[in-house]
PDB file of C-alpha atoms in Angstrom:
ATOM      1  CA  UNK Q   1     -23.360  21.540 -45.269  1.00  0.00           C
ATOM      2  CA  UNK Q   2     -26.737  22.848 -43.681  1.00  0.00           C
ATOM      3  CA  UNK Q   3     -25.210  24.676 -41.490  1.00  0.00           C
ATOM      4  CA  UNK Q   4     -27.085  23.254 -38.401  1.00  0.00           C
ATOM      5  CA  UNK Q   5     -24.830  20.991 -36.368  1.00  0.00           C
ATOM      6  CA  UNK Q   6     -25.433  17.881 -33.903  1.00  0.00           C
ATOM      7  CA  UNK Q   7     -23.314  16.814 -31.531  1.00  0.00           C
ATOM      8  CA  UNK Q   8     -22.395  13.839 -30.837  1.00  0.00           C
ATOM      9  CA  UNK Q   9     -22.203  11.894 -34.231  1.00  0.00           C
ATOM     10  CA  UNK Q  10     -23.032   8.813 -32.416  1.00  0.00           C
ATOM     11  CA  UNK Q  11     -24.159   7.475 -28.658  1.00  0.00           C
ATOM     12  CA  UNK Q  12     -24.306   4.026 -27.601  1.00  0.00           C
ATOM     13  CA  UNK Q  13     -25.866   3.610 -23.817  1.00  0.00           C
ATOM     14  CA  UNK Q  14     -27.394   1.350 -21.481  1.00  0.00           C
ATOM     15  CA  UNK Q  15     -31.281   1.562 -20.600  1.00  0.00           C
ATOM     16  CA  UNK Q  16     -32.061   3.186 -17.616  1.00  0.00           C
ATOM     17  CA  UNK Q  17     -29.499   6.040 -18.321  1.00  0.00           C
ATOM     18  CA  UNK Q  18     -29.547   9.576 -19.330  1.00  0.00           C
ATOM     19  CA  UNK Q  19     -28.336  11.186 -22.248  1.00  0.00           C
ATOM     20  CA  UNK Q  20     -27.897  15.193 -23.810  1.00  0.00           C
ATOM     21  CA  UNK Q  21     -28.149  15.521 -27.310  1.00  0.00           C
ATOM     22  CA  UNK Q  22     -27.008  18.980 -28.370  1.00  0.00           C
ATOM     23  CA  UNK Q  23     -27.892  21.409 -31.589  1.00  0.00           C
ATOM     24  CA  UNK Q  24     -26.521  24.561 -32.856  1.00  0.00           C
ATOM     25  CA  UNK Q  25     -28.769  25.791 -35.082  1.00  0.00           C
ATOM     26  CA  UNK Q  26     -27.889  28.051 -38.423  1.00  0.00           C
ATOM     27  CA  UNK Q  27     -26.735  31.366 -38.072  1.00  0.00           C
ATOM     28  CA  UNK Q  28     -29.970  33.515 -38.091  1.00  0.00           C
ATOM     29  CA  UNK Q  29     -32.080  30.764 -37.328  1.00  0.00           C
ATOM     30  CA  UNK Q  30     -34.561  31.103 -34.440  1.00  0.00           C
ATOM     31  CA  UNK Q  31     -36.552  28.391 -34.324  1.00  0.00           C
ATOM     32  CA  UNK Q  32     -35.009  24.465 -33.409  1.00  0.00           C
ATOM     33  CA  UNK Q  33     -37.103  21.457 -34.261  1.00  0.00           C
ATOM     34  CA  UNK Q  34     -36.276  17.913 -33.131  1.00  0.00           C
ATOM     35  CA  UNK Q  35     -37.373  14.887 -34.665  1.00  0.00           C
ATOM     36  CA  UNK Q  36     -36.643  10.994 -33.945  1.00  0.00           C
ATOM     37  CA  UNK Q  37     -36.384   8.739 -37.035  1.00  0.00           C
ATOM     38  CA  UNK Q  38     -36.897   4.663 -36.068  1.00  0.00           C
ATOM     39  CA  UNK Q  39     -37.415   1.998 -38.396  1.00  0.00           C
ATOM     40  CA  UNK Q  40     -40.542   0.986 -37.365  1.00  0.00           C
ATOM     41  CA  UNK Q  41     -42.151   4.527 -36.883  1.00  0.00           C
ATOM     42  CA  UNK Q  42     -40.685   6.475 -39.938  1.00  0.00           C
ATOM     43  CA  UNK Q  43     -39.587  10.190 -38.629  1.00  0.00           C
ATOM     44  CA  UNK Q  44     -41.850  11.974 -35.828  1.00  0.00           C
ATOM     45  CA  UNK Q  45     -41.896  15.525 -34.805  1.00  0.00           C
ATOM     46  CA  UNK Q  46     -40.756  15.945 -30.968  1.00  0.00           C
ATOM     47  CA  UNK Q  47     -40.855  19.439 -30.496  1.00  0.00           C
ATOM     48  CA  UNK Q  48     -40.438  22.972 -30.876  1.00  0.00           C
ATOM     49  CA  UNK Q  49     -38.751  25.855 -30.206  1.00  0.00           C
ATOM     50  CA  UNK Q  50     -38.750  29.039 -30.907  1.00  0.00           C
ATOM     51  CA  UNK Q  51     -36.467  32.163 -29.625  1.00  0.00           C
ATOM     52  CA  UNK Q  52     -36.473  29.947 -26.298  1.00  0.00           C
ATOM     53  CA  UNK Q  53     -39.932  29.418 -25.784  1.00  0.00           C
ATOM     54  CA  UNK Q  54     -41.638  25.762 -27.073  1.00  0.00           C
ATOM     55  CA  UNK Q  55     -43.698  26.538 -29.706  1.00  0.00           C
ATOM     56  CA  UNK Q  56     -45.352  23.346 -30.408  1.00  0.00           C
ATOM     57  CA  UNK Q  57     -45.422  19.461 -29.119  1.00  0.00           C
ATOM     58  CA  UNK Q  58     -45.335  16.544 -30.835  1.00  0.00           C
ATOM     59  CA  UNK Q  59     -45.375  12.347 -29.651  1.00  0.00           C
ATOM     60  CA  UNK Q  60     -42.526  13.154 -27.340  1.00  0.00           C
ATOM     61  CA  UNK Q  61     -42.685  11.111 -24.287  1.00  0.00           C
ATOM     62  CA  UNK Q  62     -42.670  12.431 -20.840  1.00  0.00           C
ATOM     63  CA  UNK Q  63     -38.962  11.299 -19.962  1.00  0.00           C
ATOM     64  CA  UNK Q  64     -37.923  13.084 -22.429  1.00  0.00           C
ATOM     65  CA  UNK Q  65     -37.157  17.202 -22.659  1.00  0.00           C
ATOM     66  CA  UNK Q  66     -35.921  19.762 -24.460  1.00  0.00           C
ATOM     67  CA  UNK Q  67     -34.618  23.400 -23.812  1.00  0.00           C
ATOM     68  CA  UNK Q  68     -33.566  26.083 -26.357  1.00  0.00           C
ATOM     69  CA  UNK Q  69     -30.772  28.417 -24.630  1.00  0.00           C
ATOM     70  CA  UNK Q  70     -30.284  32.767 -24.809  1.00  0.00           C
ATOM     71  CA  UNK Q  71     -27.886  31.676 -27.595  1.00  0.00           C
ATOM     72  CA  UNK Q  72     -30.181  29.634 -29.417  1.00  0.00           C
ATOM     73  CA  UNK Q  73     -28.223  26.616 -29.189  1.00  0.00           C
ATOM     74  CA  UNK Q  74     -30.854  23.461 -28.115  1.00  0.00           C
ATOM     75  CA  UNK Q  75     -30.793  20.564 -26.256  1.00  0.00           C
ATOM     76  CA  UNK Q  76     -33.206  17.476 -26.057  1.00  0.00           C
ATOM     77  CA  UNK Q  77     -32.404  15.403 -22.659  1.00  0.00           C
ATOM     78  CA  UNK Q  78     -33.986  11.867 -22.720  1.00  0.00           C
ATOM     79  CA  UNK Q  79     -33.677   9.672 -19.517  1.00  0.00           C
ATOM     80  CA  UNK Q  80     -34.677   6.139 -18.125  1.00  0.00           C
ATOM     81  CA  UNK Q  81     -33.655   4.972 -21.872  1.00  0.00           C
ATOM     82  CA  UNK Q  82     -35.353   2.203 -22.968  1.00  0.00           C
ATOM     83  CA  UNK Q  83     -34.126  -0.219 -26.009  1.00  0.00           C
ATOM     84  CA  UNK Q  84     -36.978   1.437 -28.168  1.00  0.00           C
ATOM     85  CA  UNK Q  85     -35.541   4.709 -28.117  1.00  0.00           C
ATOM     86  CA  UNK Q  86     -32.984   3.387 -29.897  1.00  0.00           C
ATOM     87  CA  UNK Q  87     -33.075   5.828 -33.356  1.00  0.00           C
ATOM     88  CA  UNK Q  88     -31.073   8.256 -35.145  1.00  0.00           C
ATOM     89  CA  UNK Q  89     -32.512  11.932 -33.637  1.00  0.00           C
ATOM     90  CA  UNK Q  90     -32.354  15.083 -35.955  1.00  0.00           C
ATOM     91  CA  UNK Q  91     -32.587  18.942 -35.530  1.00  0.00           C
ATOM     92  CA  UNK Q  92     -33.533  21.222 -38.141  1.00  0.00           C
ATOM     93  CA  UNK Q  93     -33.472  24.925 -37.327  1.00  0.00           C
ATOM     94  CA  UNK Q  94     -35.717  27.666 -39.783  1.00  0.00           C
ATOM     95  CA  UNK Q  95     -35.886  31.575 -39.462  1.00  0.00           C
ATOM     96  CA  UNK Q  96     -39.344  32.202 -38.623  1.00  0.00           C
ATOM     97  CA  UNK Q  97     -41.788  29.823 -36.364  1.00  0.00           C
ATOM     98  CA  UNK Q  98     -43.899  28.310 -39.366  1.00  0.00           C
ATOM     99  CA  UNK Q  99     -44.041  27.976 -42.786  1.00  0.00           C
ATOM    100  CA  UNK Q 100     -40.586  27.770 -43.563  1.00  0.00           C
ATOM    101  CA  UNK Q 101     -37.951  25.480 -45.071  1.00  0.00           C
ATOM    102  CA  UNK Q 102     -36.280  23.272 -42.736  1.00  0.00           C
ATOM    103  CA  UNK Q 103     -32.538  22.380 -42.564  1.00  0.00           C
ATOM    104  CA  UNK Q 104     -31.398  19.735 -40.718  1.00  0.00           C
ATOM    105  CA  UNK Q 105     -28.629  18.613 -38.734  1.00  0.00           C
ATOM    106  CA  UNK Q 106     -26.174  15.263 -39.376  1.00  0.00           C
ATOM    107  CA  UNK Q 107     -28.119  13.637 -37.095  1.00  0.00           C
ATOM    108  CA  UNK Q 108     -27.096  11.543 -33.521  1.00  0.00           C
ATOM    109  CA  UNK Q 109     -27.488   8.121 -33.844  1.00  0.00           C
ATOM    110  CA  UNK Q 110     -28.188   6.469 -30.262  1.00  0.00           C
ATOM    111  CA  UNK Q 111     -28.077   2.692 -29.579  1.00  0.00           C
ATOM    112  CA  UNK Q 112     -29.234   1.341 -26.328  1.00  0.00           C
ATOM    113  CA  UNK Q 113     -27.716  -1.740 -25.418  1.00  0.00           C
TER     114      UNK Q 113
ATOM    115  CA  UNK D   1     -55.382  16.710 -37.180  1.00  0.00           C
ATOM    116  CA  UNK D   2     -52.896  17.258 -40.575  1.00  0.00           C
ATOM    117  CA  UNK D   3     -51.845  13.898 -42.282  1.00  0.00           C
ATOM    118  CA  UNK D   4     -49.761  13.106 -45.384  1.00  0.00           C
ATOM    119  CA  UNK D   5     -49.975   9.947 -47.724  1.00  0.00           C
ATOM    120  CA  UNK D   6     -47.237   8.589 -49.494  1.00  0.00           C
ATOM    121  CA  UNK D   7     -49.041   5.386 -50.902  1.00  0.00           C
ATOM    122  CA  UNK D   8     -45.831   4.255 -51.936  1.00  0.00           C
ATOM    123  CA  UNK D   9     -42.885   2.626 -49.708  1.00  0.00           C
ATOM    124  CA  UNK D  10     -40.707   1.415 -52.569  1.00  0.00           C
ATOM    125  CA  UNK D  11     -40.359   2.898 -56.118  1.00  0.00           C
ATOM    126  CA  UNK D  12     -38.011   0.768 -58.829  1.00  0.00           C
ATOM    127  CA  UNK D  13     -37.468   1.999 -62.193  1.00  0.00           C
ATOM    128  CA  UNK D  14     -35.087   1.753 -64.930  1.00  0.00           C
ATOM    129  CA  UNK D  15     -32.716   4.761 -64.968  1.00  0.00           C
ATOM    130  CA  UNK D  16     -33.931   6.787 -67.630  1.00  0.00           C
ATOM    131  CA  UNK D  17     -37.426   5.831 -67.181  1.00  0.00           C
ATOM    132  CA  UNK D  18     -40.075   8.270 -65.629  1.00  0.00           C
ATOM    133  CA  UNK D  19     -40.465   8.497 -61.772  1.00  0.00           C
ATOM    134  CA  UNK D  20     -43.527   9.770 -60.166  1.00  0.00           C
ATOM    135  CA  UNK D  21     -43.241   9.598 -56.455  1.00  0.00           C
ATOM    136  CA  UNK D  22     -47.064  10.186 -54.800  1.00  0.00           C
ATOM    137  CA  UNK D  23     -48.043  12.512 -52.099  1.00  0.00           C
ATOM    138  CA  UNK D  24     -51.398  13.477 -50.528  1.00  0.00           C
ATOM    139  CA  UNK D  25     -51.950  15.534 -47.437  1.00  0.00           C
ATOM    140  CA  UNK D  26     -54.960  16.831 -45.749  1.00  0.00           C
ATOM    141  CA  UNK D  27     -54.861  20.642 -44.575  1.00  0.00           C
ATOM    142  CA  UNK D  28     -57.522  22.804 -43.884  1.00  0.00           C
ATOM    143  CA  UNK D  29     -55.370  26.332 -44.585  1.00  0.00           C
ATOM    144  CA  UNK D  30     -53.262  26.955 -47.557  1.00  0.00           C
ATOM    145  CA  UNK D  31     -50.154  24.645 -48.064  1.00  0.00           C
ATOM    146  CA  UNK D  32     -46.616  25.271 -47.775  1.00  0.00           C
ATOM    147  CA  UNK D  33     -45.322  22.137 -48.875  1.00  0.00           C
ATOM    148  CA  UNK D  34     -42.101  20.813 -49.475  1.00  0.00           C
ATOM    149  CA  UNK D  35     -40.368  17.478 -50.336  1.00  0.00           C
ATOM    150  CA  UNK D  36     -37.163  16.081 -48.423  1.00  0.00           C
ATOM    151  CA  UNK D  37     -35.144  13.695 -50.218  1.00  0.00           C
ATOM    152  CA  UNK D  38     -33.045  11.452 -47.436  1.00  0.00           C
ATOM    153  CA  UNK D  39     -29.272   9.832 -48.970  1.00  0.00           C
ATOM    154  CA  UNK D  40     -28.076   6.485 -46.768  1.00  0.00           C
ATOM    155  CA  UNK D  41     -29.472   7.458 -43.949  1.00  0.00           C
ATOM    156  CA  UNK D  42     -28.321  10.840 -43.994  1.00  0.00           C
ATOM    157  CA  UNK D  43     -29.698  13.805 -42.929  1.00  0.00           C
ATOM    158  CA  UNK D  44     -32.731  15.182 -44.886  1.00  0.00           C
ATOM    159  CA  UNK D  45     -32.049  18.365 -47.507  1.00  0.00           C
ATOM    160  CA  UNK D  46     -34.871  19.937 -48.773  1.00  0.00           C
ATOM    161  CA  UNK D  47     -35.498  19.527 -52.229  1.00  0.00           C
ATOM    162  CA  UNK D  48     -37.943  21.733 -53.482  1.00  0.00           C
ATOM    163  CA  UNK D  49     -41.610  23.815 -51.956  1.00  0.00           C
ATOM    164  CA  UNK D  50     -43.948  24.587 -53.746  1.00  0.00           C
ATOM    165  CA  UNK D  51     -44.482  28.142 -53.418  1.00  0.00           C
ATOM    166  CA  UNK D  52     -40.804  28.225 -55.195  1.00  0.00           C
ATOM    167  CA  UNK D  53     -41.789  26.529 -58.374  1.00  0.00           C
ATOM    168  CA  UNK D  54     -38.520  25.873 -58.800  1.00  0.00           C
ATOM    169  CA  UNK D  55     -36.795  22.667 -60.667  1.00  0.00           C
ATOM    170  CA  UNK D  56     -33.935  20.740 -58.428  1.00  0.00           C
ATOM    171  CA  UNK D  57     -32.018  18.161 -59.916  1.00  0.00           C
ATOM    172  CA  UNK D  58     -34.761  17.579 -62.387  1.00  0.00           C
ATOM    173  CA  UNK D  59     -37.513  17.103 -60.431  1.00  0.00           C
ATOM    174  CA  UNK D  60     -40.698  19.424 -60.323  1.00  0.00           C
ATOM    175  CA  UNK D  61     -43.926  19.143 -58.570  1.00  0.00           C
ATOM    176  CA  UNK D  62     -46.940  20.485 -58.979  1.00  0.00           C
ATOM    177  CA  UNK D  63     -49.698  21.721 -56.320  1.00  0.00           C
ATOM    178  CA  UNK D  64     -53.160  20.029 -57.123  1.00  0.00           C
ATOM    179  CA  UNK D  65     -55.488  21.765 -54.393  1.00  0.00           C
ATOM    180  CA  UNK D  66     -58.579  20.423 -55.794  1.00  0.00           C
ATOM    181  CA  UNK D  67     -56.926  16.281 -55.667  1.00  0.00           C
ATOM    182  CA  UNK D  68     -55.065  17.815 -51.961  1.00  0.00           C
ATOM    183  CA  UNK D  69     -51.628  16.403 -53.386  1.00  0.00           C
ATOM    184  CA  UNK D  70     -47.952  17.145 -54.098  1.00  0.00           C
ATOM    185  CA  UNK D  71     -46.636  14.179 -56.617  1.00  0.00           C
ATOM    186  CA  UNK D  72     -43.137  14.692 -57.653  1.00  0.00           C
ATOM    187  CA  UNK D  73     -42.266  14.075 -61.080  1.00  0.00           C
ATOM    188  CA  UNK D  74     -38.561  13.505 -62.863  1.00  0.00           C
ATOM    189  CA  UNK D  75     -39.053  12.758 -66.721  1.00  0.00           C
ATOM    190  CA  UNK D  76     -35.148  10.748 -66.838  1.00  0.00           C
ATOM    191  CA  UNK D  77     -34.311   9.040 -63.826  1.00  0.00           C
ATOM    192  CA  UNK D  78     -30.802   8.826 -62.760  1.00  0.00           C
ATOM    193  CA  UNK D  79     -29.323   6.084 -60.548  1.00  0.00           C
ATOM    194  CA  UNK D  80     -27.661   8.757 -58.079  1.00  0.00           C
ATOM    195  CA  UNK D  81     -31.303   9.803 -57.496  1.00  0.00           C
ATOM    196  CA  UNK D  82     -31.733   6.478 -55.262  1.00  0.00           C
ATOM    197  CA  UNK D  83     -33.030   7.645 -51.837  1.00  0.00           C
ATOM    198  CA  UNK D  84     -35.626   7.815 -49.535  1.00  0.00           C
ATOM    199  CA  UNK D  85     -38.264  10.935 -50.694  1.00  0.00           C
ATOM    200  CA  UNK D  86     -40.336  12.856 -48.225  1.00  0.00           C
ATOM    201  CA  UNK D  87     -42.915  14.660 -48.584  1.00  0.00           C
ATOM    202  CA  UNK D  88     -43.964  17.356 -45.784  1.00  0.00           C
ATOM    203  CA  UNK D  89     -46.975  19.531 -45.234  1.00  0.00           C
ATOM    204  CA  UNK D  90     -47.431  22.053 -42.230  1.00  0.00           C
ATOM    205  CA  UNK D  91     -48.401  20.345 -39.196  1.00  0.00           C
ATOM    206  CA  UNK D  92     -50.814  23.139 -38.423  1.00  0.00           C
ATOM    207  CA  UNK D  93     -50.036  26.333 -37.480  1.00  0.00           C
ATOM    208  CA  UNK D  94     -46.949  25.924 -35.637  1.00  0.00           C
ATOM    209  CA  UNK D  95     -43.899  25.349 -37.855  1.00  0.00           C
ATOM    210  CA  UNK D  96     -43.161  21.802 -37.392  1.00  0.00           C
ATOM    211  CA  UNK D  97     -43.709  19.430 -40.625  1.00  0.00           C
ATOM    212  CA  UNK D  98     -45.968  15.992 -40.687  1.00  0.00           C
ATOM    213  CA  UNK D  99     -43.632  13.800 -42.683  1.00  0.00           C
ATOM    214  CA  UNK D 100     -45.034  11.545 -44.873  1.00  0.00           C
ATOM    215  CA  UNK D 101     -43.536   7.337 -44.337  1.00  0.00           C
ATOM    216  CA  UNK D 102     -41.887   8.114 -47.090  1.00  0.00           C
ATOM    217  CA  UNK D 103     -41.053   6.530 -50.414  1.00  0.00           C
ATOM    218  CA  UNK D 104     -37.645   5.084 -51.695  1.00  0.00           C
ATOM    219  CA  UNK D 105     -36.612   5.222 -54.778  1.00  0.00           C
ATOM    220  CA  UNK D 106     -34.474   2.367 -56.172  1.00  0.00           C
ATOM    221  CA  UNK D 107     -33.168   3.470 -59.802  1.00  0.00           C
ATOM    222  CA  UNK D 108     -31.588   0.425 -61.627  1.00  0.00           C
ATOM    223  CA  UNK D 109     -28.926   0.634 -64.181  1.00  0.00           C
TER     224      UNK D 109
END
């Protein structure tokens, strides 16, 4: 157990909708990372956060956002689905904002039907 | 911009055979690098980082600054180490990592 958790497990939607996926991140742990993991593009970096500010960017698309709450807790919102957002999305959390070892969540696995 | 090489997609070897699973990466400050190893489609669990020099489950790897890579080596390969291995510099100076498209490793009996 990592000690980061992702809720829900699993997500199965229509396009055009919205979805929340939620992380807790490990006790301690002030920085939350997402990443999306696809077939066809292998796992990308979203974004960052850390202590509730974004700390860095990566190929996350404009319908999609993120937020890191007071209690650290982090949630990525991604709207106007499309079926190519269909992937399994992680979040790791880490202590500091760089250089350190990254533990990662279960996972949600969202299908868009 | 950082990038990371894992020549490699698929990696099949004989269990007890030696496994070598490649990484490069390009990085203009000094490394922290680790390797993820990925069960089934599970989530990722950090294996080992460099700046450790520790030994998990066997495997070691060894930072070559001069050749800018990060191979990961196993002398006996088991079949419960079949999984998908990633390999993850810095993206820069934020904390996120540049994963690699990874390399699976199919151990045969």
């Amino acid at each position: 157990d990592s000690g980061v958790t992702q809720t829900p497990k699993h997500l199965i939607t229509a396009t055009g909708q919205r979805v929340t996926l939620r992380c807790s991140p490990r006790s301690g742990d002030l920085s939350v990372y997402w990443y999306q993991q696809s077939l066809d593009q292998g796992l990308q970096f979203l974004i960052q956060y850390y202590n509730g500010e974004e700390r860095a960017k990566g190929n996350i698309l404009e319908r999609f956002s993120a937020q890191q709450f007071p209690d650290l807790h982090s949630e990525l919102n991604l709207s106007s689905l499309e079926l190519g957002d269909s992937a399994l999305y992680f979040c790791a959390s880490s202590v500091a904002d760089s250089n350190q070892p990254q533990h990662f969540g279960d996972g949600t696995r969202l299908s868009i039907l | 911009a950082q990038r990371v090489t894992q020549p490699e997609k698929l990696l099949s070897v004989f269990k007890g055979a030696p496994v070598e699973l490649k990484c490069n990466y390009s990085y203009s400050g000094s490394p922290e690098l680790f390797w993820y190893v990925q069960y089934s489609r599970q989530r990722l669990q950090l294996l080992l980082r460099h700046i450790s020099r520790e030994s998990i489950k066997g495997f070691t790897a060894d930072l070559n600054k001069g050749e800018t890579s990060f191979h990961l080596k196993k002398p006996f390969a088991q079949e419960e180490d079949s999984a998908m291995y990633y390999c993850a510099p810095p993206g820069g100076s934020q904390g996120n990592l540049i994963f690699g498209k990874g390399t699976k490793l199919s151990v045969k009996p």
